[in-house]
Amino acid sequence: MLKITLVKSMIGRPEKHRKVLRGMGLTKMNRSVELQNTPSVRGMVQKVSHLVVAEEK
């Protein structure tokens, strides 16, 4: 499992980044979601790595 927390705002970010964040279920700052550690989720985290913090559970 991965715990992913949104630490920077998505205001002013490209629409692609916003769609990735919404796809992971992150809509507000400092909110966390727990997702399965799959290659697709890892790719999403990598795309927006400057906006989120991911830690392994």
The first five atom37 places (N, CA, C, CB, O) and aatype in JSON, in Angstrom:
{
  "aatype": [12, 10, 11, 9, 16, 10, 19, 11, 15, 12, 9, 7, 1, 14, 6, 11, 8, 1, 11, 19, 10, 1, 7, 12, 7, 10, 16, 11, 12, 2, 1, 15, 19, 6, 10, 5, 2, 16, 14, 15, 19, 1, 7, 12, 19, 5, 11, 19, 15, 8, 10, 19, 19, 0, 6, 6, 11],
  "atom_mask": [
    [1, 1, 1, 1, 1],
    [1, 1, 1, 1, 1],
    [1, 1, 1, 1, 1],
    [1, 1, 1, 1, 1],
    [1, 1, 1, 1, 1],
    [1, 1, 1, 1, 1],
    [1, 1, 1, 1, 1],
    [1, 1, 1, 1, 1],
    [1, 1, 1, 1, 1],
    [1, 1, 1, 1, 1],
    [1, 1, 1, 1, 1],
    [1, 1, 1, 0, 1],
    [1, 1, 1, 1, 1],
    [1, 1, 1, 1, 1],
    [1, 1, 1, 1, 1],
    [1, 1, 1, 1, 1],
    [1, 1, 1, 1, 1],
    [1, 1, 1, 1, 1],
    [1, 1, 1, 1, 1],
    [1, 1, 1, 1, 1],
    [1, 1, 1, 1, 1],
    [1, 1, 1, 1, 1],
    [1, 1, 1, 0, 1],
    [1, 1, 1, 1, 1],
    [1, 1, 1, 0, 1],
    [1, 1, 1, 1, 1],
    [1, 1, 1, 1, 1],
    [1, 1, 1, 1, 1],
    [1, 1, 1, 1, 1],
    [1, 1, 1, 1, 1],
    [1, 1, 1, 1, 1],
    [1, 1, 1, 1, 1],
    [1, 1, 1, 1, 1],
    [1, 1, 1, 1, 1],
    [1, 1, 1, 1, 1],
    [1, 1, 1, 1, 1],
    [1, 1, 1, 1, 1],
    [1, 1, 1, 1, 1],
    [1, 1, 1, 1, 1],
    [1, 1, 1, 1, 1],
    [1, 1, 1, 1, 1],
    [1, 1, 1, 1, 1],
    [1, 1, 1, 0, 1],
    [1, 1, 1, 1, 1],
    [1, 1, 1, 1, 1],
    [1, 1, 1, 1, 1],
    [1, 1, 1, 1, 1],
    [1, 1, 1, 1, 1],
    [1, 1, 1, 1, 1],
    [1, 1, 1, 1, 1],
    [1, 1, 1, 1, 1],
    [1, 1, 1, 1, 1],
    [1, 1, 1, 1, 1],
    [1, 1, 1, 1, 1],
    [1, 1, 1, 1, 1],
    [1, 1, 1, 1, 1],
    [1, 1, 1, 1, 1]
  ],
  "atom_positions": [
    [[0.85, -1.19, 0.0], [0.0, 0.0, 0.0], [0.89, 1.25, 0.0], [-0.96, 0.0, 1.23], [1.97, 1.26, 0.58]],
    [[0.4, 2.29, -0.66], [1.07, 3.58, -0.67], [0.16, 4.61, -0.04], [1.47, 4.0, -2.1], [-1.03, 4.68, -0.35]],
    [[0.71, 5.43, 0.86], [-0.04, 6.55, 1.42], [0.44, 7.79, 0.68], [0.17, 6.69, 2.99], [1.62, 8.16, 0.76]],
    [[-0.47, 8.43, -0.04], [-0.13, 9.58, -0.87], [-0.83, 10.81, -0.31], [-0.53, 9.34, -2.37], [-2.05, 10.8, -0.11]],
    [[-0.06, 11.87, -0.06], [-0.58, 13.1, 0.52], [-0.3, 14.26, -0.41], [0.04, 13.36, 1.92], [0.83, 14.42, -0.89]],
    [[-1.31, 15.08, -0.68], [-1.15, 16.28, -1.51], [-0.58, 17.38, -0.63], [-2.52, 16.73, -2.16], [-1.22, 17.79, 0.34]],
    [[0.63, 17.87, -0.95], [1.29, 18.86, -0.1], [1.41, 20.22, -0.76], [2.66, 18.38, 0.28], [1.7, 21.21, -0.09]],
    [[1.18, 20.3, -2.08], [1.19, 21.59, -2.76], [-0.11, 21.73, -3.55], [2.42, 21.72, -3.71], [-0.7, 20.74, -3.99]],
    [[-0.55, 22.96, -3.71], [-1.81, 23.23, -4.37], [-1.75, 22.92, -5.86], [-2.21, 24.67, -4.16], [-0.69, 23.02, -6.48]],
    [[-2.9, 22.54, -6.43], [-2.95, 22.3, -7.86], [-3.38, 23.55, -8.63], [-3.9, 21.17, -8.16], [-3.59, 23.48, -9.84]],
    [[-3.52, 24.67, -7.95], [-3.87, 25.93, -8.61], [-2.72, 26.34, -9.52], [-4.18, 27.05, -7.56], [-1.56, 26.35, -9.11]],
    [[-3.04, 26.67, -10.75], [-2.03, 27.1, -11.71], [-1.27, 25.97, -12.35], [0.0, 0.0, 0.0], [-0.34, 26.23, -13.12]],
    [[-1.62, 24.74, -12.06], [-0.93, 23.58, -12.65], [-1.64, 23.18, -13.94], [-0.9, 22.38, -11.64], [-2.81, 23.48, -14.13]],
    [[-0.93, 22.5, -14.84], [-1.56, 22.06, -16.09], [-2.71, 21.1, -15.83], [-0.52, 21.39, -16.99], [-2.76, 20.41, -14.81]],
    [[-3.63, 21.06, -16.77], [-4.83, 20.21, -16.62], [-4.47, 18.74, -16.5], [-5.77, 20.42, -17.81], [-5.16, 17.99, -15.82]],
    [[-3.4, 18.3, -17.16], [-2.96, 16.91, -17.05], [-2.64, 16.56, -15.61], [-1.73, 16.66, -17.94], [-3.02, 15.48, -15.13]],
    [[-1.95, 17.45, -14.89], [-1.6, 17.2, -13.5], [-2.86, 17.14, -12.65], [-0.65, 18.29, -12.97], [-2.97, 16.29, -11.77]],
    [[-3.8, 18.02, -12.9], [-5.05, 18.04, -12.13], [-5.83, 16.74, -12.32], [-5.92, 19.24, -12.54], [-6.39, 16.2, -11.37]],
    [[-5.86, 16.26, -13.56], [-6.58, 15.02, -13.84], [-5.94, 13.83, -13.14], [-6.64, 14.77, -15.34], [-6.64, 12.94, -12.66]],
    [[-4.61, 13.82, -13.1], [-3.91, 12.73, -12.4], [-4.25, 12.77, -10.92], [-2.38, 12.83, -12.62], [-4.52, 11.73, -10.32]],
    [[-4.23, 13.96, -10.32], [-4.53, 14.08, -8.88], [-5.97, 13.67, -8.6], [-4.3, 15.53, -8.4], [-6.22, 12.96, -7.62]],
    [[-6.91, 14.1, -9.43], [-8.31, 13.71, -9.23], [-8.48, 12.2, -9.41], [-9.23, 14.47, -10.2], [-9.29, 11.57, -8.73]],
    [[-7.73, 11.63, -10.34], [-7.79, 10.2, -10.59], [-7.33, 9.4, -9.38], [0.0, 0.0, 0.0], [-7.79, 8.28, -9.16]],
    [[-6.42, 9.97, -8.61], [-5.94, 9.31, -7.39], [-6.85, 9.6, -6.21], [-4.51, 9.76, -7.06], [-6.71, 8.99, -5.15]],
    [[-7.8, 10.52, -6.38], [-8.73, 10.84, -5.3], [-8.27, 11.98, -4.42], [0.0, 0.0, 0.0], [-8.79, 12.16, -3.32]],
    [[-7.3, 12.78, -4.89], [-6.81, 13.92, -4.11], [-7.45, 15.19, -4.63], [-5.26, 14.01, -4.19], [-7.27, 15.56, -5.8]],
    [[-8.2, 15.88, -3.76], [-8.87, 17.1, -4.19], [-8.48, 18.31, -3.35], [-10.36, 16.92, -4.15], [-8.55, 19.44, -3.83]],
    [[-8.07, 18.09, -2.11], [-7.73, 19.2, -1.22], [-6.34, 19.0, -0.64], [-8.77, 19.33, -0.09], [-5.84, 17.88, -0.54]],
    [[-5.73, 20.11, -0.26], [-4.4, 20.07, 0.33], [-4.38, 19.29, 1.64], [-3.89, 21.5, 0.56], [-5.36, 19.29, 2.39]],
    [[-3.27, 18.64, 1.9], [-3.03, 17.87, 3.13], [-3.99, 16.71, 3.33], [-3.1, 18.78, 4.32], [-4.13, 16.2, 4.45]],
    [[-4.66, 16.28, 2.28], [-5.5, 15.09, 2.34], [-4.67, 13.9, 1.88], [-6.8, 15.24, 1.47], [-3.79, 14.04, 1.02]],
    [[-4.94, 12.75, 2.45], [-4.2, 11.54, 2.1], [-5.15, 10.47, 1.58], [-3.42, 11.01, 3.31], [-6.32, 10.41, 1.96]],
    [[-4.61, 9.64, 0.71], [-5.33, 8.46, 0.23], [-4.38, 7.28, 0.29], [-5.9, 8.68, -1.22], [-3.16, 7.45, 0.18]],
    [[-4.94, 6.1, 0.45], [-4.14, 4.89, 0.43], [-4.52, 4.09, -0.81], [-4.34, 4.04, 1.73], [-5.68, 3.73, -0.99]],
    [[-3.53, 3.83, -1.65], [-3.76, 3.11, -2.9], [-2.84, 1.91, -2.96], [-3.54, 4.04, -4.12], [-1.79, 1.87, -2.32]],
    [[-3.24, 0.92, -3.75], [-2.4, -0.26, -3.95], [-1.12, 0.12, -4.66], [-3.16, -1.34, -4.75], [-1.1, 1.03, -5.49]],
    [[-0.05, -0.57, -4.34], [1.25, -0.31, -4.95], [1.34, -1.06, -6.28], [2.42, -0.73, -3.99], [1.88, -2.17, -6.34]],
    [[0.78, -0.45, -7.34], [0.8, -1.04, -8.67], [1.62, -0.16, -9.61], [-0.64, -1.24, -9.21], [1.85, 1.01, -9.29]],
    [[2.06, -0.68, -10.74], [2.83, 0.14, -11.68], [2.07, 1.37, -12.16], [3.23, -0.7, -12.88], [2.67, 2.43, -12.36]],
    [[0.76, 1.27, -12.34], [-0.02, 2.42, -12.82], [-0.08, 3.52, -11.77], [-1.44, 1.98, -13.21], [0.03, 4.7, -12.1]],
    [[-0.24, 3.14, -10.51], [-0.28, 4.14, -9.43], [1.1, 4.77, -9.26], [-0.76, 3.5, -8.09], [1.2, 5.97, -9.05]],
    [[2.15, 3.97, -9.35], [3.51, 4.5, -9.26], [3.77, 5.52, -10.37], [4.55, 3.36, -9.34], [4.41, 6.54, -10.14]],
    [[3.27, 5.25, -11.59], [3.42, 6.18, -12.7], [2.69, 7.49, -12.45], [0.0, 0.0, 0.0], [3.19, 8.56, -12.79]],
    [[1.49, 7.4, -11.84], [0.73, 8.61, -11.52], [1.49, 9.44, -10.48], [-0.67, 8.24, -10.99], [1.56, 10.66, -10.6]],
    [[2.04, 8.77, -9.48], [2.8, 9.48, -8.45], [4.03, 10.15, -9.07], [3.23, 8.51, -7.32], [4.38, 11.27, -8.7]],
    [[4.66, 9.48, -9.99], [5.85, 10.03, -10.63], [5.52, 11.28, -11.45], [6.51, 8.98, -11.52], [6.32, 12.21, -11.5]],
    [[4.34, 11.3, -12.08], [3.93, 12.45, -12.89], [3.77, 13.71, -12.05], [2.63, 12.14, -13.61], [4.09, 14.81, -12.51]],
    [[3.27, 13.55, -10.81], [3.01, 14.72, -9.96], [3.86, 14.66, -8.69], [1.51, 14.79, -9.6], [3.41, 15.08, -7.62]],
    [[5.07, 14.13, -8.81], [5.93, 13.94, -7.64], [6.28, 15.26, -6.95], [7.21, 13.23, -8.04], [6.6, 15.27, -5.77]],
    [[6.22, 16.39, -7.69], [6.52, 17.68, -7.1], [5.35, 18.24, -6.28], [6.9, 18.67, -8.18], [5.5, 19.26, -5.61]],
    [[4.18, 17.58, -6.34], [3.0, 18.04, -5.62], [2.6, 17.13, -4.47], [1.85, 18.17, -6.57], [1.84, 17.53, -3.59]],
    [[3.1, 15.9, -4.46], [2.67, 14.92, -3.47], [3.85, 14.32, -2.72], [1.87, 13.81, -4.15], [5.0, 14.43, -3.14]],
    [[3.54, 13.7, -1.59], [4.5, 12.91, -0.84], [3.93, 11.5, -0.74], [4.79, 13.52, 0.59], [2.79, 11.31, -0.31]],
    [[4.72, 10.52, -1.15], [4.27, 9.13, -1.12], [5.15, 8.35, -0.16], [4.29, 8.49, -2.53], [6.38, 8.43, -0.21]],
    [[4.51, 7.58, 0.71], [5.25, 6.72, 1.64], [4.64, 5.33, 1.61], [5.24, 7.3, 3.09], [3.43, 5.16, 1.45]],
    [[5.49, 4.36, 1.75], [5.06, 2.97, 1.7], [4.54, 2.54, 3.07], [6.22, 2.05, 1.25], [5.14, 2.85, 4.1]],
    [[3.44, 1.82, 3.07], [2.85, 1.33, 4.33], [3.03, -0.15, 4.42], [1.37, 1.7, 4.44], [2.61, -0.76, 5.4]]
  ]
}
